[in-house]
Coordinates of C-alpha atoms in Angstrom, one line a residue:
Chain A
M1037 CA -49.6 -136.7 -92.3
T1038 CA -49.4 -139.7 -94.5
Y1039 CA -46.4 -138.1 -96.1
I1040 CA -44.6 -137.8 -92.8
L1041 CA -45.5 -141.4 -91.9
Q1042 CA -44.2 -142.5 -95.3
Q1043 CA -40.9 -140.6 -94.8
G1044 CA -40.7 -142.0 -91.2
L1045 CA -40.8 -145.5 -92.6
N1046 CA -38.1 -144.7 -95.2
S1047 CA -35.9 -143.2 -92.5
L1048 CA -36.4 -146.3 -90.4
Q1049 CA -35.1 -148.3 -93.3
L1050 CA -32.1 -146.1 -93.9
G1051 CA -31.5 -145.7 -90.2
S1052 CA -31.4 -149.4 -89.5
I1053 CA -28.7 -149.8 -92.2
Y1054 CA -26.6 -146.9 -90.7
A1055 CA -27.2 -148.4 -87.2
L1056 CA -25.9 -151.8 -88.2
I1057 CA -22.7 -150.3 -89.7
A1058 CA -22.3 -147.9 -86.7
L1059 CA -22.4 -151.0 -84.4
G1060 CA -19.2 -152.3 -86.1
Y1061 CA -17.4 -149.1 -85.5
T1062 CA -18.5 -148.8 -81.9
M1063 CA -17.7 -152.4 -80.9
V1064 CA -14.2 -152.2 -82.3
Y1065 CA -13.7 -148.8 -80.6
G1066 CA -15.0 -150.1 -77.3
I1067 CA -12.5 -153.0 -77.2
L1068 CA -9.4 -151.5 -78.9
T1069 CA -10.1 -147.7 -78.7
M1070 CA -9.3 -147.7 -82.4
I1071 CA -11.4 -146.5 -85.2
N1072 CA -11.6 -149.2 -87.9
F1073 CA -11.9 -146.9 -90.9
A1074 CA -11.9 -150.0 -93.2
H1075 CA -15.4 -150.9 -91.8
G1076 CA -17.2 -148.9 -94.5
D1077 CA -15.3 -150.9 -97.1
L1078 CA -16.2 -154.2 -95.4
F1079 CA -19.8 -153.1 -95.8
M1080 CA -19.1 -152.7 -99.5
V1081 CA -17.5 -156.2 -99.6
G1082 CA -20.7 -157.5 -98.0
A1083 CA -22.7 -156.0 -100.8
F1084 CA -20.4 -157.5 -103.4
L1085 CA -20.5 -160.9 -101.8
C1086 CA -24.3 -160.7 -102.0
F1087 CA -24.0 -159.8 -105.7
L1088 CA -21.6 -162.7 -106.3
A1089 CA -23.8 -165.3 -104.5
A1090 CA -27.0 -164.1 -106.1
T1091 CA -25.6 -163.8 -109.6
F1092 CA -23.3 -166.7 -110.0
L1093 CA -24.6 -169.2 -107.4
H1094 CA -28.3 -168.2 -107.9
L1095 CA -28.9 -168.6 -104.1
P1096 CA -32.0 -167.4 -102.4
F1097 CA -32.0 -164.6 -99.8
V1098 CA -31.2 -166.4 -96.5
P1099 CA -28.0 -168.3 -97.8
T1100 CA -26.9 -165.2 -99.5
L1101 CA -27.1 -163.2 -96.3
L1102 CA -25.3 -165.9 -94.4
I1103 CA -22.5 -166.1 -97.0
A1104 CA -22.1 -162.4 -96.9
M1105 CA -22.0 -162.2 -93.1
I1106 CA -19.6 -165.1 -92.7
G1107 CA -17.4 -164.0 -95.6
V1108 CA -17.1 -160.4 -94.2
A1109 CA -16.5 -161.7 -90.7
L1110 CA -13.6 -163.9 -92.0
I1111 CA -12.1 -161.0 -93.9
G1112 CA -12.5 -158.8 -90.8
V1113 CA -10.7 -161.3 -88.6
V1114 CA -7.9 -161.8 -91.1
I1115 CA -7.4 -158.0 -91.3
E1116 CA -7.3 -157.7 -87.6
R1117 CA -4.7 -160.5 -87.3
F1118 CA -2.3 -159.2 -90.0
A1119 CA -2.8 -155.4 -90.0
Y1120 CA -4.0 -154.3 -86.6
K1121 CA -2.6 -156.8 -84.2
P1122 CA 1.1 -155.8 -84.7
L1123 CA 0.0 -152.2 -84.0
R1124 CA -1.7 -152.7 -80.7
Q1125 CA 1.1 -151.0 -78.7
A1126 CA 1.8 -148.4 -81.4
P1127 CA 0.5 -144.8 -81.2
R1128 CA -3.2 -144.7 -81.9
V1129 CA -2.9 -142.8 -85.1
S1130 CA -0.7 -145.4 -86.7
A1131 CA -3.5 -147.9 -86.3
I1132 CA -6.0 -145.4 -87.8
I1133 CA -3.8 -144.8 -90.8
T1134 CA -3.3 -148.5 -91.3
A1135 CA -7.1 -148.9 -91.2
L1136 CA -7.4 -146.2 -93.9
G1137 CA -4.8 -148.1 -95.9
V1138 CA -6.7 -151.4 -95.6
G1139 CA -9.9 -149.6 -96.7
I1140 CA -8.2 -148.2 -99.8
F1141 CA -6.8 -151.6 -100.5
L1142 CA -10.3 -153.2 -100.3
E1143 CA -11.8 -150.5 -102.6
N1144 CA -9.2 -150.8 -105.3
F1145 CA -8.9 -154.6 -105.1
T1146 CA -12.6 -154.8 -105.8
L1147 CA -12.3 -152.2 -108.5
V1148 CA -9.8 -154.4 -110.4
F1149 CA -12.5 -157.1 -110.7
A1150 CA -15.5 -154.8 -111.0
P1151 CA -14.6 -151.7 -112.9
Y1152 CA -18.2 -150.8 -113.7
P1153 CA -21.2 -150.5 -111.3
Q1154 CA -22.9 -153.8 -110.9
H1155 CA -26.6 -154.6 -110.8
V1156 CA -27.8 -156.9 -108.0
P1157 CA -30.6 -159.2 -108.9
T1158 CA -33.8 -159.1 -106.9
L1159 CA -33.7 -161.7 -104.2
I1160 CA -37.0 -160.9 -102.4
K1161 CA -40.2 -160.7 -104.3
N1162 CA -41.2 -157.1 -103.7
T1163 CA -44.9 -156.6 -102.9
T1164 CA -46.3 -153.3 -101.8
W1165 CA -49.2 -152.8 -99.6
V1166 CA -51.0 -149.5 -99.1
I1167 CA -52.1 -149.0 -95.5
G1168 CA -53.9 -145.8 -94.8
G1169 CA -52.2 -144.0 -97.7
V1170 CA -48.8 -145.2 -96.6
S1171 CA -47.2 -147.6 -99.0
V1172 CA -45.2 -150.3 -97.3
S1173 CA -43.0 -152.7 -99.3
S1174 CA -42.1 -156.2 -98.1
L1175 CA -38.4 -155.4 -98.7
Q1176 CA -38.6 -152.4 -96.3
L1177 CA -40.3 -154.5 -93.6
I1178 CA -37.7 -157.3 -94.0
I1179 CA -34.8 -154.9 -93.7
I1180 CA -36.2 -153.2 -90.6
A1181 CA -37.3 -156.4 -89.0
L1182 CA -34.0 -158.2 -89.7
S1183 CA -31.8 -155.4 -88.5
L1184 CA -33.9 -155.1 -85.3
V1185 CA -33.5 -158.9 -84.8
L1186 CA -29.7 -158.6 -85.3
M1187 CA -29.5 -155.7 -82.9
V1188 CA -31.5 -157.5 -80.2
L1189 CA -29.3 -160.5 -80.7
L1190 CA -26.2 -158.4 -80.4
D1191 CA -27.5 -156.8 -77.2
F1192 CA -28.2 -160.2 -75.9
I1193 CA -24.7 -161.5 -76.8
V1194 CA -23.0 -158.5 -75.2
R1195 CA -25.0 -158.5 -72.0
K1196 CA -25.8 -162.1 -71.2
T1197 CA -23.2 -164.5 -72.7
M1198 CA -19.7 -165.4 -71.6
V1199 CA -18.2 -163.9 -74.8
G1200 CA -20.0 -160.6 -74.2
M1201 CA -18.9 -160.5 -70.6
A1202 CA -15.3 -161.0 -71.7
M1203 CA -15.7 -158.2 -74.2
R1204 CA -17.0 -155.8 -71.7
A1205 CA -14.3 -156.8 -69.3
I1206 CA -11.6 -156.3 -71.8
S1207 CA -12.9 -152.9 -72.8
W1208 CA -12.8 -152.0 -69.1
D1209 CA -9.2 -152.9 -68.7
K1210 CA -6.9 -154.5 -71.3
T1211 CA -3.9 -155.3 -69.0
I1212 CA -5.5 -156.9 -66.0
V1213 CA -8.3 -158.9 -67.5
P1214 CA -6.1 -161.2 -69.6
L1215 CA -4.3 -162.1 -66.3
M1216 CA -7.6 -163.6 -65.1
G1217 CA -7.4 -166.2 -67.8
I1218 CA -9.5 -164.5 -70.4
P1219 CA -8.0 -165.1 -73.9
L1220 CA -7.4 -161.6 -75.2
N1221 CA -6.8 -162.4 -78.8
L1222 CA -9.7 -164.7 -79.1
V1223 CA -12.1 -162.1 -77.6
I1224 CA -10.8 -159.4 -79.9
S1225 CA -11.2 -161.7 -82.9
A1226 CA -14.7 -162.5 -81.8
T1227 CA -15.5 -158.8 -81.5
F1228 CA -14.2 -158.2 -85.0
A1229 CA -16.1 -161.1 -86.4
I1230 CA -19.4 -160.0 -84.8
G1231 CA -18.9 -156.3 -85.7
T1232 CA -17.9 -156.8 -89.3
S1233 CA -20.6 -159.5 -89.9
L1234 CA -23.2 -156.9 -89.0
G1235 CA -21.5 -154.6 -91.5
G1236 CA -21.8 -157.4 -94.1
A1237 CA -25.5 -157.8 -93.3
A1238 CA -26.0 -154.1 -93.8
G1239 CA -24.2 -154.4 -97.1
V1240 CA -26.7 -157.1 -98.3
M1241 CA -29.6 -155.0 -97.2
Y1242 CA -28.3 -151.9 -98.9
A1243 CA -27.6 -153.9 -102.1
L1244 CA -31.2 -155.1 -102.0
A1245 CA -32.7 -151.7 -101.3
F1246 CA -30.5 -149.8 -103.8
P1247 CA -29.5 -152.5 -106.3
V1248 CA -26.6 -150.7 -108.1
I1249 CA -23.3 -151.2 -106.3
D1250 CA -19.8 -150.0 -107.0
P1251 CA -16.5 -150.4 -105.1
Y1252 CA -16.5 -146.8 -103.7
M1253 CA -20.0 -147.0 -102.2
G1254 CA -18.6 -147.8 -98.8
I1255 CA -16.7 -144.6 -98.3
M1256 CA -19.5 -142.1 -97.8
I1257 CA -21.8 -144.5 -96.0
G1258 CA -18.9 -145.6 -93.8
W1259 CA -18.0 -142.1 -92.8
K1260 CA -21.7 -141.3 -92.1
A1261 CA -22.1 -144.4 -90.0
F1262 CA -19.0 -143.4 -88.1
I1263 CA -20.7 -140.0 -87.4
A1264 CA -23.8 -142.0 -86.2
A1265 CA -21.5 -143.9 -83.8
V1266 CA -20.0 -140.7 -82.5
V1267 CA -23.4 -139.0 -82.1
G1268 CA -24.6 -141.9 -80.0
G1269 CA -21.4 -141.9 -78.0
I1270 CA -18.6 -144.0 -79.5
G1271 CA -18.0 -147.2 -77.6
N1272 CA -21.6 -147.4 -76.5
I1273 CA -23.6 -150.1 -78.3
R1274 CA -27.0 -148.8 -77.6
G1275 CA -25.8 -145.3 -78.5
A1276 CA -24.7 -146.5 -82.0
M1277 CA -28.2 -147.9 -82.6
I1278 CA -29.8 -144.6 -81.6
G1279 CA -27.2 -142.6 -83.6
G1280 CA -27.9 -144.6 -86.7
F1281 CA -31.7 -144.0 -86.5
I1282 CA -31.2 -140.3 -85.8
L1283 CA -28.9 -139.9 -88.8
G1284 CA -31.2 -141.8 -91.1
G1285 CA -34.2 -139.8 -89.8
V1286 CA -32.5 -136.4 -90.3
E1287 CA -31.3 -137.3 -93.8
I1288 CA -34.6 -138.5 -95.0
L1289 CA -36.6 -135.7 -93.4
V1290 CA -34.3 -133.0 -94.8
A1291 CA -34.6 -134.6 -98.3
A1292 CA -38.4 -134.7 -97.8
F1293 CA -38.9 -131.0 -97.0
L1294 CA -36.0 -129.3 -98.7
P1295 CA -34.2 -129.7 -102.1
S1296 CA -32.3 -133.0 -101.8
T1297 CA -29.0 -131.3 -102.6
Y1298 CA -29.3 -129.7 -99.1
R1299 CA -29.4 -133.1 -97.4
D1300 CA -25.8 -133.3 -96.4
F1301 CA -25.5 -129.6 -95.5
V1302 CA -28.4 -129.7 -93.1
A1303 CA -27.7 -133.1 -91.7
F1304 CA -24.1 -132.2 -90.9
T1305 CA -24.9 -128.8 -89.5
L1306 CA -27.4 -130.4 -87.1
L1307 CA -24.7 -132.9 -86.1
L1308 CA -22.3 -130.0 -85.3
I1309 CA -24.9 -128.3 -83.2
L1310 CA -25.6 -131.5 -81.3
L1311 CA -21.9 -132.0 -80.7
I1312 CA -21.6 -128.5 -79.3
F1313 CA -24.2 -129.2 -76.7
R1314 CA -23.3 -132.8 -76.0
P1315 CA -19.6 -133.1 -76.9
Y1316 CA -19.5 -136.8 -75.9
G1317 CA -22.5 -138.0 -77.8
I1318 CA -25.9 -138.8 -76.6
L1319 CA -25.1 -141.8 -74.4
G1320 CA -21.4 -141.3 -74.1
K1321 CA -19.8 -140.2 -70.8
P1322 CA -16.8 -137.9 -70.6
R1323 CA -13.8 -139.8 -69.3
P1324 CA -12.1 -138.2 -66.4
Q1325 CA -8.7 -137.0 -67.3
K1326 CA -5.7 -137.3 -65.0
V1327 CA -3.0 -134.7 -65.1
Chain B
M456 CA 41.7 -158.6 -90.5
S457 CA 40.9 -156.7 -87.4
K458 CA 43.0 -153.8 -88.5
E459 CA 41.2 -153.7 -91.7
S460 CA 37.8 -153.5 -90.1
S461 CA 39.0 -150.8 -87.6
D462 CA 40.3 -148.8 -90.6
N463 CA 37.0 -149.2 -92.2
G464 CA 35.4 -148.0 -89.0
N465 CA 37.7 -144.9 -88.9
W466 CA 36.9 -144.1 -92.5
K467 CA 33.2 -144.4 -91.8
N468 CA 33.6 -142.3 -88.7
W469 CA 35.4 -139.6 -90.6
L470 CA 32.8 -139.6 -93.3
S471 CA 30.0 -139.3 -90.8
R472 CA 31.8 -136.4 -89.1
Q473 CA 32.2 -134.6 -92.4
W474 CA 28.6 -135.3 -93.2
A475 CA 27.5 -133.9 -89.8
K476 CA 29.7 -130.8 -90.5
I477 CA 28.0 -130.2 -93.8
V478 CA 24.5 -130.9 -92.4
T479 CA 24.9 -128.6 -89.4
N480 CA 26.4 -125.7 -91.4
R481 CA 23.6 -123.3 -91.6
K482 CA 25.4 -120.9 -94.0
L483 CA 24.7 -123.5 -96.7
L484 CA 21.0 -123.0 -96.4
P485 CA 20.7 -119.6 -98.3
V486 CA 23.0 -120.9 -101.0
L487 CA 20.9 -123.9 -101.5
L488 CA 17.7 -121.8 -101.6
V489 CA 19.2 -119.5 -104.3
I490 CA 20.3 -122.6 -106.3
G491 CA 16.9 -124.1 -106.0
L492 CA 15.2 -120.9 -107.1
L493 CA 17.5 -120.5 -110.1
L494 CA 16.9 -124.1 -111.0
S495 CA 13.1 -123.7 -110.8
F496 CA 13.4 -120.7 -113.2
A497 CA 15.9 -122.5 -115.5
I498 CA 14.2 -125.8 -115.8
P499 CA 11.0 -124.6 -117.6
Q500 CA 12.9 -121.8 -119.4
F501 CA 15.5 -124.0 -121.1
G502 CA 13.5 -127.1 -121.2
L503 CA 15.9 -129.0 -119.0
L504 CA 13.3 -131.6 -118.0
N505 CA 10.3 -132.6 -120.0
Q506 CA 6.9 -131.2 -119.3
Y507 CA 5.7 -134.4 -117.5
I508 CA 8.5 -134.3 -114.9
V509 CA 7.9 -130.5 -114.4
L510 CA 4.3 -131.2 -113.7
I511 CA 5.1 -133.9 -111.2
L512 CA 7.6 -131.5 -109.5
I513 CA 4.8 -128.9 -109.2
Y514 CA 2.5 -131.6 -107.6
V515 CA 5.2 -132.6 -105.2
G516 CA 5.5 -128.9 -104.2
I517 CA 1.8 -128.5 -103.6
N518 CA 1.7 -131.8 -101.7
I519 CA 4.6 -130.6 -99.5
I520 CA 2.6 -127.4 -98.6
L521 CA -0.4 -129.6 -97.8
S522 CA 1.4 -132.1 -95.7
T523 CA 3.5 -129.7 -93.7
S524 CA 0.4 -127.6 -92.9
L525 CA -1.7 -130.6 -91.9
N526 CA 1.2 -131.8 -89.8
L527 CA 0.9 -128.6 -87.8
V528 CA -2.5 -129.6 -86.6
N529 CA -2.3 -133.4 -86.6
G530 CA 1.4 -133.9 -85.7
Y531 CA 2.4 -131.0 -83.6
M532 CA -0.9 -130.3 -81.9
G533 CA -1.9 -133.9 -81.8
E534 CA -5.5 -133.5 -83.1
F535 CA -7.0 -135.6 -85.8
S536 CA -8.3 -133.3 -88.5
V537 CA -9.7 -134.8 -91.7
G538 CA -11.0 -131.6 -93.1
H539 CA -7.9 -130.4 -94.9
A540 CA -9.4 -130.8 -98.3
G541 CA -12.2 -128.4 -97.3
F542 CA -9.7 -125.6 -96.6
M543 CA -8.1 -126.5 -99.9
A544 CA -11.4 -126.2 -101.6
V545 CA -12.0 -122.7 -100.1
G546 CA -8.6 -121.5 -101.4
A547 CA -9.1 -123.1 -104.8
Y548 CA -12.6 -121.6 -105.3
I549 CA -11.7 -118.1 -104.1
S550 CA -8.6 -117.9 -106.4
A551 CA -10.4 -119.5 -109.3
I552 CA -13.3 -117.0 -109.1
L553 CA -10.8 -114.2 -108.9
T554 CA -8.8 -115.2 -112.0
T555 CA -11.8 -116.3 -114.2
K556 CA -14.4 -113.7 -113.3
I557 CA -12.9 -110.6 -111.8
I558 CA -9.3 -110.1 -112.8
P559 CA -8.7 -109.5 -116.6
D560 CA -6.6 -112.2 -118.3
S561 CA -3.8 -109.8 -119.2
L562 CA -3.3 -108.9 -115.5
A563 CA -3.7 -112.4 -114.1
P564 CA -0.1 -113.6 -114.3
W565 CA 1.1 -110.5 -112.5
L566 CA -1.5 -110.6 -109.7
F567 CA -1.2 -114.4 -109.3
P568 CA 0.7 -114.2 -105.9
L569 CA -2.0 -111.9 -104.6
V570 CA -4.7 -114.2 -105.8
V571 CA -3.0 -117.2 -104.1
F572 CA -2.7 -115.0 -100.9
A573 CA -6.4 -114.2 -101.1
G574 CA -7.2 -117.9 -101.4
G575 CA -5.1 -118.6 -98.3
T576 CA -6.7 -115.7 -96.4
G577 CA -10.2 -116.9 -97.2
A578 CA -9.3 -120.4 -96.0
A579 CA -7.7 -119.0 -92.9
L580 CA -10.9 -117.1 -91.9
I581 CA -12.8 -120.4 -92.3
G582 CA -10.1 -122.1 -90.2
L583 CA -10.8 -119.6 -87.4
M584 CA -14.4 -120.8 -87.4
V585 CA -13.3 -124.5 -87.2
A586 CA -10.9 -123.6 -84.3
I587 CA -13.8 -122.6 -82.1
P588 CA -15.3 -126.1 -81.6
S589 CA -11.8 -127.4 -80.9
F590 CA -11.8 -125.5 -77.6
K591 CA -14.1 -128.0 -76.1
T592 CA -13.8 -131.2 -78.1
R593 CA -10.8 -133.3 -78.7
G594 CA -9.8 -136.5 -80.4
D595 CA -12.4 -138.4 -82.3
Y596 CA -15.0 -135.8 -81.7
L597 CA -12.9 -133.1 -83.2
A598 CA -12.3 -135.5 -86.1
I599 CA -16.1 -135.5 -86.6
V600 CA -16.2 -131.7 -86.5
T601 CA -13.6 -131.4 -89.2
L602 CA -15.3 -134.1 -91.2
A603 CA -18.6 -132.4 -90.9
F604 CA -17.0 -129.1 -91.9
L605 CA -15.6 -130.8 -95.1
M606 CA -19.1 -132.1 -96.0
I607 CA -20.6 -128.7 -95.3
V608 CA -18.1 -126.9 -97.6
K609 CA -18.6 -129.5 -100.3
S610 CA -22.4 -129.4 -100.0
L611 CA -22.5 -125.5 -100.0
I612 CA -20.4 -125.3 -103.1
E613 CA -22.7 -127.8 -104.8
N614 CA -25.7 -125.6 -104.0
I615 CA -24.3 -122.2 -105.1
E616 CA -25.1 -121.9 -108.8
V617 CA -23.1 -118.8 -109.4
I618 CA -19.8 -120.7 -108.9
G619 CA -20.9 -123.6 -111.1
G620 CA -22.6 -125.8 -108.5
P621 CA -21.8 -129.4 -108.9
R622 CA -20.3 -128.8 -112.4
G623 CA -17.5 -126.7 -111.0
I624 CA -15.4 -124.0 -112.7
P625 CA -13.8 -125.0 -116.0
G626 CA -11.3 -123.1 -118.1
I627 CA -9.0 -121.8 -115.4
T628 CA -5.8 -120.3 -116.9
R629 CA -2.6 -122.3 -116.1
L630 CA -0.8 -119.9 -113.9
T631 CA 1.0 -122.2 -111.4
T632 CA 4.6 -122.3 -112.5
L633 CA 7.6 -124.1 -111.0
P634 CA 9.2 -120.9 -109.6
W635 CA 5.9 -119.9 -107.9
T636 CA 5.5 -123.3 -106.5
F637 CA 9.0 -123.3 -105.2
I638 CA 8.6 -119.9 -103.6
W639 CA 5.4 -120.9 -101.8
V640 CA 6.9 -124.1 -100.6
V641 CA 9.8 -122.2 -99.1
I642 CA 7.4 -119.7 -97.5
A643 CA 5.2 -122.5 -96.1
V644 CA 8.1 -124.5 -94.7
W645 CA 9.8 -121.4 -93.3
V646 CA 6.7 -120.0 -91.6
I647 CA 5.7 -123.4 -90.1
R648 CA 9.2 -124.1 -88.9
N649 CA 9.5 -120.7 -87.3
F650 CA 6.1 -121.1 -85.7
V651 CA 6.9 -124.5 -84.3
Y652 CA 10.0 -123.3 -82.6
S653 CA 8.5 -120.0 -81.4
K654 CA 6.8 -119.4 -78.1
F655 CA 3.4 -120.4 -79.6
G656 CA 5.0 -123.5 -81.0
R657 CA 6.0 -124.6 -77.5
G658 CA 2.4 -124.1 -76.5
V659 CA 1.3 -126.3 -79.4
L660 CA 3.6 -129.1 -78.3
S661 CA 2.5 -128.8 -74.7
I662 CA -1.2 -129.0 -75.8
R663 CA -0.4 -132.3 -77.6
E664 CA 1.3 -133.7 -74.5
D665 CA -1.4 -132.6 -72.0
E666 CA -3.9 -129.9 -72.5
I667 CA -4.9 -129.4 -68.9
A668 CA -1.3 -129.4 -67.7
S669 CA -0.3 -126.8 -70.3
D670 CA -3.3 -124.6 -69.3
L671 CA -1.9 -124.8 -65.7
M672 CA 1.5 -123.7 -67.0
S673 CA -0.2 -120.6 -68.3
V674 CA -0.3 -121.5 -71.9
N675 CA -3.2 -119.7 -73.5
S676 CA -4.6 -122.8 -75.2
R677 CA -7.4 -121.0 -77.0
Q678 CA -5.1 -118.5 -78.6
V679 CA -2.6 -121.2 -79.5
K680 CA -5.2 -123.4 -81.1
M681 CA -6.7 -120.6 -83.1
L682 CA -3.3 -119.5 -84.4
T683 CA -2.4 -123.1 -85.3
F684 CA -5.7 -123.7 -87.2
V685 CA -5.4 -120.3 -89.0
I686 CA -1.8 -121.0 -90.1
S687 CA -2.6 -124.6 -91.1
S688 CA -5.7 -123.6 -93.1
F689 CA -4.0 -120.6 -94.7
F690 CA -1.4 -122.9 -96.3
A691 CA -4.1 -125.4 -97.2
G692 CA -5.8 -122.5 -99.0
V693 CA -2.6 -121.6 -100.7
A694 CA -2.1 -125.1 -101.9
G695 CA -5.6 -125.2 -103.1
A696 CA -5.1 -122.0 -105.1
L697 CA -1.9 -123.4 -106.7
F698 CA -3.7 -126.7 -107.3
A699 CA -6.7 -125.1 -109.1
H700 CA -4.3 -123.2 -111.4
I701 CA -2.4 -126.3 -112.5
L702 CA -5.4 -128.6 -112.8
Q703 CA -7.3 -125.8 -114.7
F704 CA -10.6 -127.3 -113.6
I705 CA -12.2 -127.6 -110.2
S706 CA -15.4 -129.1 -109.0
P707 CA -16.6 -130.1 -105.5
R708 CA -15.8 -133.7 -106.3
V709 CA -12.1 -132.9 -106.5
F710 CA -12.1 -132.0 -102.8
D711 CA -13.8 -135.0 -101.3
I712 CA -12.8 -137.2 -98.4
I713 CA -10.4 -139.1 -100.6
K714 CA -8.3 -136.0 -101.1
S715 CA -8.1 -135.6 -97.3
T716 CA -7.2 -139.2 -96.9
D717 CA -4.3 -138.7 -99.4
I718 CA -2.9 -135.8 -97.3
L719 CA -3.3 -137.8 -94.1
I720 CA -1.3 -140.6 -95.6
M721 CA 1.5 -138.3 -96.7
V722 CA 1.7 -136.9 -93.1
Y723 CA 1.7 -140.2 -91.3
L724 CA 3.9 -141.9 -93.9
G725 CA 6.5 -139.2 -93.4
G726 CA 6.1 -139.0 -89.7
I727 CA 4.1 -136.8 -87.3
G728 CA 5.7 -133.8 -85.6
S729 CA 8.5 -133.5 -88.2
I730 CA 8.7 -131.0 -91.1
A731 CA 11.3 -133.1 -92.8
G732 CA 9.0 -136.0 -92.5
S733 CA 6.2 -134.2 -94.2
I734 CA 8.4 -133.1 -97.0
L735 CA 9.7 -136.7 -97.4
G736 CA 6.2 -138.1 -97.1
A737 CA 4.8 -135.8 -99.9
L738 CA 7.8 -136.6 -102.1
I739 CA 7.6 -140.4 -101.7
F740 CA 3.9 -140.5 -102.0
T741 CA 3.7 -138.4 -105.1
I742 CA 6.6 -140.0 -106.9
L743 CA 5.7 -143.6 -105.9
L744 CA 2.2 -143.1 -107.4
E745 CA 3.8 -141.9 -110.6
V746 CA 6.4 -144.7 -110.7
L747 CA 3.8 -147.3 -110.2
R748 CA 1.6 -145.9 -113.0
P749 CA 2.6 -148.7 -115.5
L750 CA 0.8 -151.2 -113.1
G751 CA -2.5 -149.6 -114.1
M752 CA -5.3 -150.5 -111.7
W753 CA -3.1 -152.6 -109.5
R754 CA -1.2 -149.4 -108.6
M755 CA -3.8 -148.4 -106.1
V756 CA -3.9 -152.0 -104.7
L757 CA -0.2 -152.0 -104.1
M758 CA 0.1 -148.5 -102.7
P759 CA -2.1 -149.1 -99.6
L760 CA -0.3 -152.4 -99.0
V761 CA 3.1 -150.5 -98.9
L762 CA 1.5 -148.1 -96.4
V763 CA 0.2 -150.9 -94.2
V764 CA 3.6 -152.7 -94.1
L765 CA 5.4 -149.5 -93.4
M766 CA 3.1 -148.6 -90.6
I767 CA 3.6 -152.1 -89.0
Y768 CA 7.4 -151.8 -89.1
R769 CA 7.7 -148.1 -88.5
P770 CA 4.5 -147.1 -86.6
R771 CA 5.7 -143.5 -86.2
G772 CA 6.4 -143.0 -89.9
I773 CA 9.7 -142.6 -91.7
M774 CA 10.9 -139.6 -89.7
G775 CA 8.6 -140.0 -86.7
L776 CA 9.6 -137.4 -84.0
R777 CA 13.0 -136.9 -85.8
E778 CA 13.9 -133.8 -87.6
F779 CA 16.4 -132.8 -90.3
R780 CA 19.0 -130.8 -88.4
W781 CA 18.6 -127.7 -90.6
F782 CA 15.1 -127.3 -89.3
V783 CA 16.0 -127.4 -85.6
P784 CA 17.6 -124.3 -83.9
G785 CA 21.0 -125.1 -82.4
Y786 CA 19.9 -124.6 -78.8
D787 CA 17.0 -127.0 -79.4
L788 CA 18.9 -130.0 -80.7
I789 CA 19.9 -131.5 -77.4
A790 CA 16.5 -131.0 -75.8
T791 CA 14.7 -132.5 -78.7
N792 CA 16.9 -135.6 -78.8
L793 CA 16.5 -136.2 -75.1
W794 CA 12.7 -135.9 -75.3
R795 CA 12.6 -138.3 -78.2
K796 CA 14.6 -140.9 -76.4
K797 CA 12.4 -140.6 -73.4
K798 CA 9.3 -141.0 -75.6
E799 CA 10.7 -144.0 -77.4
A800 CA 11.7 -145.6 -74.1
K801 CA 8.1 -145.1 -72.9
D802 CA 6.9 -146.9 -76.0
V803 CA 9.0 -149.9 -75.2
S804 CA 8.1 -150.0 -71.5
T805 CA 4.3 -149.9 -72.2
S806 CA 4.5 -152.7 -74.8

């Protein structure tokens, strides 16, 4: 029992990181119906910004997190302006390929400056308590709590503020809503900034939890978070959160009860089965198709 | 002055007319094929080009097979498959097991075409399995299915100790030669081109434009999808088999998502729904990577930038929706051109 509880805690930690990244995918998809495949690499940039701030500027945790989030948000907005905006009217796949290209660019640009895996210094003094046989570390608690706070904040922004209302309106209809005086480009930039900054925050948390980082770390985690977003129903913000936690849970539980090399195999087979029964994800709704 | 320019125009007109005559003359095609085949034999035999260039030519050939076969699913059928490296892995592993463990070394060069065919067949059977979820799901969800398939293949190979597990299979004999590559490229392009312009090919195109409408027009979409996936994965397996016997070492890491991304880039760089585009895309991608090699690590920084800039200025790729005339049957040229113009006009009107 304590073993299951322990693994449950671990899966919450991993799941919250996946959920934060999946939110970035789903927000961009919701507003532009485009998959931002560079998002996994923006997560990696977040981890590297955390490494830079902690190693060279010797900053404590909170400023490091803010630097990473703001830095990644800026990069995300710049990428949207220069790489995605010219392609808004183009066929959808061109935008996807451009995103893949931007991702490869980010990976290899980082690789030029960091050819070897880098070690991130510890920013949070890690104390471990044992509660009823389950060991709980302060780092785990901070990661879970912080990501929950960020998710609640995001939900609040999307549901209650003017920016969020504009985002939902634009994802509803991109041609009519700008005619009502809503600045399309500004809202899209805001969406990118919020979505990618969550990815940056996830990068910081990941770098603290697993402190060896390399430029290719974003690929696998990015694709997995994309799967989480699809499982939850892509375009649906609460779905992305649920999908992230499900994926984290499945991965950790498989690794807990089977040899860890089977982790990907079982996790992806389960996802396939889920998609057969719910082809539009857990919270996604099939869009009616006109002929 | 004006006379001069009109002369110039006439001269250009004449040249383009002659060019069109040459390009539309189908009798030239077999001649060119024979010349190509003879060249592919002669180059390694007499050492006309150095080993390095021959190697690059073989990689170009393998990449052409990969990009044309992926174009069948992604370009002609309009799906977004990211699992092509998985089919490649299946073909590579089947063929490598055959040549290293089962077939004696002395027989291997003679049985190599059969080995490659076996690799392709294995991949085609797997492709049949991937086609089944595509009946119901489309778009991003099918992308996930193919991605999950790629992960499952990779993870299965890593867990089977008999075939080397994560360490892979070392010491594969180098059996892929330039003539074999050339022959397989011709077979792949020929089969895919004939498929695209066959009855089934029309079905594939109609599924891309609108699946429900094509169902109503009595296109058997399940059959068409299955056939498309089988052909596409067969040639991915063939390419994998050729790839394994030139690289001489395979491991699950070779066939990861990055490999799939490379093939996707070749297809979309060249242009979707165009065989000529796939060939050009593979050619440009492979050669550009080699030409930029002196740049060292900056090569892979520059390459994606080129891709992004190209996508911004030509969103449909180099040959998007266009086709080299040799590939299009005569009766089809007018219809294809009309359709392309309509499609491009629609692009402008929606922007």
